[in-house]
PDB file of N, CA and C and ligand atoms in Angstrom:
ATOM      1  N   UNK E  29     115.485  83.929 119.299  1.00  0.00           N
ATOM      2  CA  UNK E  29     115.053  85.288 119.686  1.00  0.00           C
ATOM      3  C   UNK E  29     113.862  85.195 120.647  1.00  0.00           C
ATOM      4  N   UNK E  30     113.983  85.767 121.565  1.00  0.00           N
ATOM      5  CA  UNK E  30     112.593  85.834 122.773  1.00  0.00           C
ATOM      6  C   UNK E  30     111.787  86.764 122.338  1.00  0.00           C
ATOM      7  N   UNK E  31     110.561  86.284 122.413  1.00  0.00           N
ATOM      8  CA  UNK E  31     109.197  86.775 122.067  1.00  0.00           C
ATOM      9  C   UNK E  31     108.939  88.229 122.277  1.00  0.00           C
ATOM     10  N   UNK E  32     108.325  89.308 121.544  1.00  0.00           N
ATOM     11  CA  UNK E  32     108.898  90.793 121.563  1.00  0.00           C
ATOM     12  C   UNK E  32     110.139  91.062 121.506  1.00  0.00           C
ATOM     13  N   UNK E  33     111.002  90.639 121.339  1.00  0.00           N
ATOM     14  CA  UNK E  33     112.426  91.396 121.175  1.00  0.00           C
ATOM     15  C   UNK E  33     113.001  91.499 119.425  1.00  0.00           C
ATOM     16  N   UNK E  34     113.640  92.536 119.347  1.00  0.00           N
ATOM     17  CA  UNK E  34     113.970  92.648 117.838  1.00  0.00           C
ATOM     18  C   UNK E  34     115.309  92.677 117.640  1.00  0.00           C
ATOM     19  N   UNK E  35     115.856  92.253 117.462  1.00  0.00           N
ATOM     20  CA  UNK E  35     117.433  92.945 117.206  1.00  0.00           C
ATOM     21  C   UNK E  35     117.830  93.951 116.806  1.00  0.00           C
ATOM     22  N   UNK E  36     118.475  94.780 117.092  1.00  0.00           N
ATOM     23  CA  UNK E  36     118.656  96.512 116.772  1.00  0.00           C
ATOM     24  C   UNK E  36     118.937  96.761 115.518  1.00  0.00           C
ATOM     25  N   UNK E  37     119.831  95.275 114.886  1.00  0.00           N
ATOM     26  CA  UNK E  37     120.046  95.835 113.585  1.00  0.00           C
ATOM     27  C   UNK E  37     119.348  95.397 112.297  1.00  0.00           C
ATOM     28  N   UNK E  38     118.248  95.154 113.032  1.00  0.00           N
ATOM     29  CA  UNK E  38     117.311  94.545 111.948  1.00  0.00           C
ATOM     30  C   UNK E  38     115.988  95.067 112.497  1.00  0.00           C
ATOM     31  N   UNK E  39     115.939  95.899 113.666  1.00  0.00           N
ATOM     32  CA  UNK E  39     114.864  96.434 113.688  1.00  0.00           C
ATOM     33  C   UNK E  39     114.608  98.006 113.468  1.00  0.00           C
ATOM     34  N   UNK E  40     113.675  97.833 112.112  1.00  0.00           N
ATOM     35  CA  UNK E  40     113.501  99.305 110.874  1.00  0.00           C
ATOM     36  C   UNK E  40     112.715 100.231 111.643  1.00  0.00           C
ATOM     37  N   UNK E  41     112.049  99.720 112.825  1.00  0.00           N
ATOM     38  CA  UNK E  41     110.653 100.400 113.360  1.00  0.00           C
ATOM     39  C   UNK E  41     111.509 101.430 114.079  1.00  0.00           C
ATOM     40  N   UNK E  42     112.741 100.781 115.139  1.00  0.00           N
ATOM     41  CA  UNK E  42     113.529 101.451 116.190  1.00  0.00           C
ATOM     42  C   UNK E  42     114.062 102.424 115.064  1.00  0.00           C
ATOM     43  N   UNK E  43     114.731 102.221 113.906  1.00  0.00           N
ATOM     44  CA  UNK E  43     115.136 103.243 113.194  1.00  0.00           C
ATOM     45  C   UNK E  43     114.724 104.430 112.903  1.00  0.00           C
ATOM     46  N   UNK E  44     113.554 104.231 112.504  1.00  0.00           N
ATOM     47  CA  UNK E  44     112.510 104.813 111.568  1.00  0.00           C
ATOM     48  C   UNK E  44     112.329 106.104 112.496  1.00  0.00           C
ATOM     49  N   UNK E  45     111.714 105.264 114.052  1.00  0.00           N
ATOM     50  CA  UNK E  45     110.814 105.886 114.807  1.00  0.00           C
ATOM     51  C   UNK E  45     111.522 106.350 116.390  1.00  0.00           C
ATOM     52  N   UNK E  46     112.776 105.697 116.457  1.00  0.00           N
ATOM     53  CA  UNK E  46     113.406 105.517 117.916  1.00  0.00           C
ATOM     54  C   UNK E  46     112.894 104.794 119.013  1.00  0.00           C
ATOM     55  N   UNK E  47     111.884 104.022 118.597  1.00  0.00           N
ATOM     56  CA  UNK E  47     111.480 103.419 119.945  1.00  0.00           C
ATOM     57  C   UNK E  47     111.072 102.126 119.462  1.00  0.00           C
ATOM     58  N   UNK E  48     111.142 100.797 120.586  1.00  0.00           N
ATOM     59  CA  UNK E  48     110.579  99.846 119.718  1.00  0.00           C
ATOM     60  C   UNK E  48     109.287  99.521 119.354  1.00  0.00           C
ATOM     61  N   UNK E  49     108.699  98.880 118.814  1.00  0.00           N
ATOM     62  CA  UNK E  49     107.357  98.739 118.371  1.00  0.00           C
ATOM     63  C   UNK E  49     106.535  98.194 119.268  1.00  0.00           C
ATOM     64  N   UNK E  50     107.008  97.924 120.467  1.00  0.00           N
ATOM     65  CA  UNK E  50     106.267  97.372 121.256  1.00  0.00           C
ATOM     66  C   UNK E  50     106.027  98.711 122.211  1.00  0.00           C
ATOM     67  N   UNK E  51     106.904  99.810 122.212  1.00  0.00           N
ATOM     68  CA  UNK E  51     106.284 101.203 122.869  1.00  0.00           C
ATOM     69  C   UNK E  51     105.582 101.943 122.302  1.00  0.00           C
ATOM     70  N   UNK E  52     105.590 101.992 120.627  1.00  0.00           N
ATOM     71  CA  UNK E  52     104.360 102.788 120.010  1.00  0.00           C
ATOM     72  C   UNK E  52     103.175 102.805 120.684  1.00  0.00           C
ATOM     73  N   UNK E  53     102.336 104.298 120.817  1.00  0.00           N
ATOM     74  CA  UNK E  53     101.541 104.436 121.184  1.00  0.00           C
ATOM     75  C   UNK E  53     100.160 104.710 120.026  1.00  0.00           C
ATOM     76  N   UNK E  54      99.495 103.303 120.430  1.00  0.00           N
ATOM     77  CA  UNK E  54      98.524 103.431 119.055  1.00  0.00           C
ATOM     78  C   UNK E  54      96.784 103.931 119.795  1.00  0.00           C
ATOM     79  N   UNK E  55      96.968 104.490 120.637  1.00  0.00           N
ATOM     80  CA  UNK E  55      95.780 104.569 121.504  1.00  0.00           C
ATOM     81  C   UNK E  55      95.174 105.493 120.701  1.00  0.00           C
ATOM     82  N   UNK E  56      93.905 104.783 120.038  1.00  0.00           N
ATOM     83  CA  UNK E  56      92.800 105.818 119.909  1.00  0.00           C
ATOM     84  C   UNK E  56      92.778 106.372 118.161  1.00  0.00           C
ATOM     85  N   UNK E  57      93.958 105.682 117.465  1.00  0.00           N
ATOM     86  CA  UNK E  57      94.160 106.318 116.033  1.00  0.00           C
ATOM     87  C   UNK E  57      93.850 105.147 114.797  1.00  0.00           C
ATOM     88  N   UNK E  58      93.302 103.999 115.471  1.00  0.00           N
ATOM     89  CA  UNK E  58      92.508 103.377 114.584  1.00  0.00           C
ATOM     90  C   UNK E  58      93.052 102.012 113.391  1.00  0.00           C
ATOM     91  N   UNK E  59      92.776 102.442 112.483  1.00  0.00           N
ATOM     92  CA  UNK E  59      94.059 101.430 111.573  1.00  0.00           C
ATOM     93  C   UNK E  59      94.090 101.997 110.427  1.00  0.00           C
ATOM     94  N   UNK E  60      95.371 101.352 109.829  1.00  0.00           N
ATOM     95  CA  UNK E  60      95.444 102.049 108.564  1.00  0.00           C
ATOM     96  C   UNK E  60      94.502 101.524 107.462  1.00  0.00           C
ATOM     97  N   UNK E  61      93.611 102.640 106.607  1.00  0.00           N
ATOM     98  CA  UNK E  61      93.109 102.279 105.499  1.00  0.00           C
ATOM     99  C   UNK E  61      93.520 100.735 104.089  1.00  0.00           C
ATOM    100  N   UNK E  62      95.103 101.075 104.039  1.00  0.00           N
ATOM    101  CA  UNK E  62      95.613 100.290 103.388  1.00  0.00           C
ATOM    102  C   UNK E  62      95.945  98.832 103.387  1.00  0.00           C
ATOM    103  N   UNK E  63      96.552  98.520 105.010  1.00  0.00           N
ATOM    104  CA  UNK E  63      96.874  97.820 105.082  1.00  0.00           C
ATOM    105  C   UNK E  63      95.805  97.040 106.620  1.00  0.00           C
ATOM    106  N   UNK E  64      95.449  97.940 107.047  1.00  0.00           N
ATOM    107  CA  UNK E  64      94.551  97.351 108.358  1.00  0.00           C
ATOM    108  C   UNK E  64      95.568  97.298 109.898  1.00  0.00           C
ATOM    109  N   UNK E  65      96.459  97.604 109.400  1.00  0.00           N
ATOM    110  CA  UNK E  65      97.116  97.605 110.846  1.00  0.00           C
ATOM    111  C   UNK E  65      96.808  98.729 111.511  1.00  0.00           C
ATOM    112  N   UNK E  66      97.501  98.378 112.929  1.00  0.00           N
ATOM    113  CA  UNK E  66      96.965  99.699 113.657  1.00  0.00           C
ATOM    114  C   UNK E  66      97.774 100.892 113.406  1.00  0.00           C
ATOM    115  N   UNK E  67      97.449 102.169 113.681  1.00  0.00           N
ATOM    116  CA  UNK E  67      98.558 103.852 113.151  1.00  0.00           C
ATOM    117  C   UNK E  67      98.668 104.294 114.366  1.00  0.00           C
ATOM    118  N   UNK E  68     100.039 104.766 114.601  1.00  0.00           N
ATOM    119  CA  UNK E  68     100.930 104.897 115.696  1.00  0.00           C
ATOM    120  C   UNK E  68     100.824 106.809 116.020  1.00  0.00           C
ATOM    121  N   UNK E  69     101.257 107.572 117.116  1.00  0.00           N
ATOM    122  CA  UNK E  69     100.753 108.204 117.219  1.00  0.00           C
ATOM    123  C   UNK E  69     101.333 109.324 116.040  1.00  0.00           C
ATOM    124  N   UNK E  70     102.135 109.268 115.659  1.00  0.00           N
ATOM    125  CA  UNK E  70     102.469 110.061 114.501  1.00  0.00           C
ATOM    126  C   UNK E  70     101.268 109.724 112.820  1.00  0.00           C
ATOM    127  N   UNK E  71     100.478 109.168 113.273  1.00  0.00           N
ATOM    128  CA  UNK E  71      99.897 108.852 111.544  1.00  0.00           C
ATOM    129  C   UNK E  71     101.033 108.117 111.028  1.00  0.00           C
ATOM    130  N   UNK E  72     101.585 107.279 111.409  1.00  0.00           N
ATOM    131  CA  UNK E  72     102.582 106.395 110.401  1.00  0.00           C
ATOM    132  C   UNK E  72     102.077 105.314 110.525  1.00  0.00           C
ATOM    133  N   UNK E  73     101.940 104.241 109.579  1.00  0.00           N
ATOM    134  CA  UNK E  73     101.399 102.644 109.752  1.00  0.00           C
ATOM    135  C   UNK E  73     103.216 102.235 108.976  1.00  0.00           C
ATOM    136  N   UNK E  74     102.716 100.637 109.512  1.00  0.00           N
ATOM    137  CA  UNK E  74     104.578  99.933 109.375  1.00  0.00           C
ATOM    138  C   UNK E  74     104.431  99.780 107.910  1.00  0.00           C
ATOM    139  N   UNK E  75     103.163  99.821 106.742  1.00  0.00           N
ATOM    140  CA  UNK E  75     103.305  99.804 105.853  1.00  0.00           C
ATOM    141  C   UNK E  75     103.678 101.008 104.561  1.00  0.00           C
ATOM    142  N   UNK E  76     103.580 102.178 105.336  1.00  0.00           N
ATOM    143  CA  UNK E  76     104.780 103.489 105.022  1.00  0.00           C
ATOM    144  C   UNK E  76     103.094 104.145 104.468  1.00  0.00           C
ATOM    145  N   UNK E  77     102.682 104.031 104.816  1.00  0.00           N
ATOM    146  CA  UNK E  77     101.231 105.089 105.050  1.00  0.00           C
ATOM    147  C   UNK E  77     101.125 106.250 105.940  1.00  0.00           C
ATOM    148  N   UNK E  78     101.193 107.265 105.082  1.00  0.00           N
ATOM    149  CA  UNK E  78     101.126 108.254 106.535  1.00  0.00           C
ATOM    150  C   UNK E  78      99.646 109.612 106.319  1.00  0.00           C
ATOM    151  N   UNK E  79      99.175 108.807 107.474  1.00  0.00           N
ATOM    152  CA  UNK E  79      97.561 109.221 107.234  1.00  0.00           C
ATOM    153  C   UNK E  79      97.335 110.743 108.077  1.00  0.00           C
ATOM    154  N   UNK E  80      98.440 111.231 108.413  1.00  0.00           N
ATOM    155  CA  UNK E  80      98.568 112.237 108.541  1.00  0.00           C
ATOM    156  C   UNK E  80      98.417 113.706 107.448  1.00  0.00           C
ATOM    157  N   UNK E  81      98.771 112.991 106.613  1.00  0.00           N
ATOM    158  CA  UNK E  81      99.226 114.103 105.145  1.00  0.00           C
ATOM    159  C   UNK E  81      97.982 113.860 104.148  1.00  0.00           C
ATOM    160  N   UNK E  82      97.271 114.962 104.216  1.00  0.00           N
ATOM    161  CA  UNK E  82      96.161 115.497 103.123  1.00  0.00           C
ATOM    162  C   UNK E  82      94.804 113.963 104.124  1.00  0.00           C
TER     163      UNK E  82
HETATM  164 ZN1   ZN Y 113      99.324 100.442 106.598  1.00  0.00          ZN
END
């Protein structure tokens, strides 16, 4: 597999979100509390955190 590429049918992010994870736009929303990754522009982190709600 070449470096950034996912396979469609194993990639949950393209599912989830429609785009691949390498187009998420994480500009400016920080990381998630839980897990430390960065949160995409919807408040979703890949660890099913959504820091959007309450
Ligand atoms: Zn997280």
């Amino acid at each position: 597999m070449l470096s950034g590429e996912i396979d469609i049918e194993i990639n949950d992010h393209f599912k989830n979100f429609g785009k691949d994870i390498n187009d998420v736009d994480y500009n400016g929303n920080g990381l998630c509390p839980f897990c430390n990754s960065r949160i995409d522009e919807f408040n979703f982190c890949a660890c099913g955190g959504n820091l959007g709600v309450d």
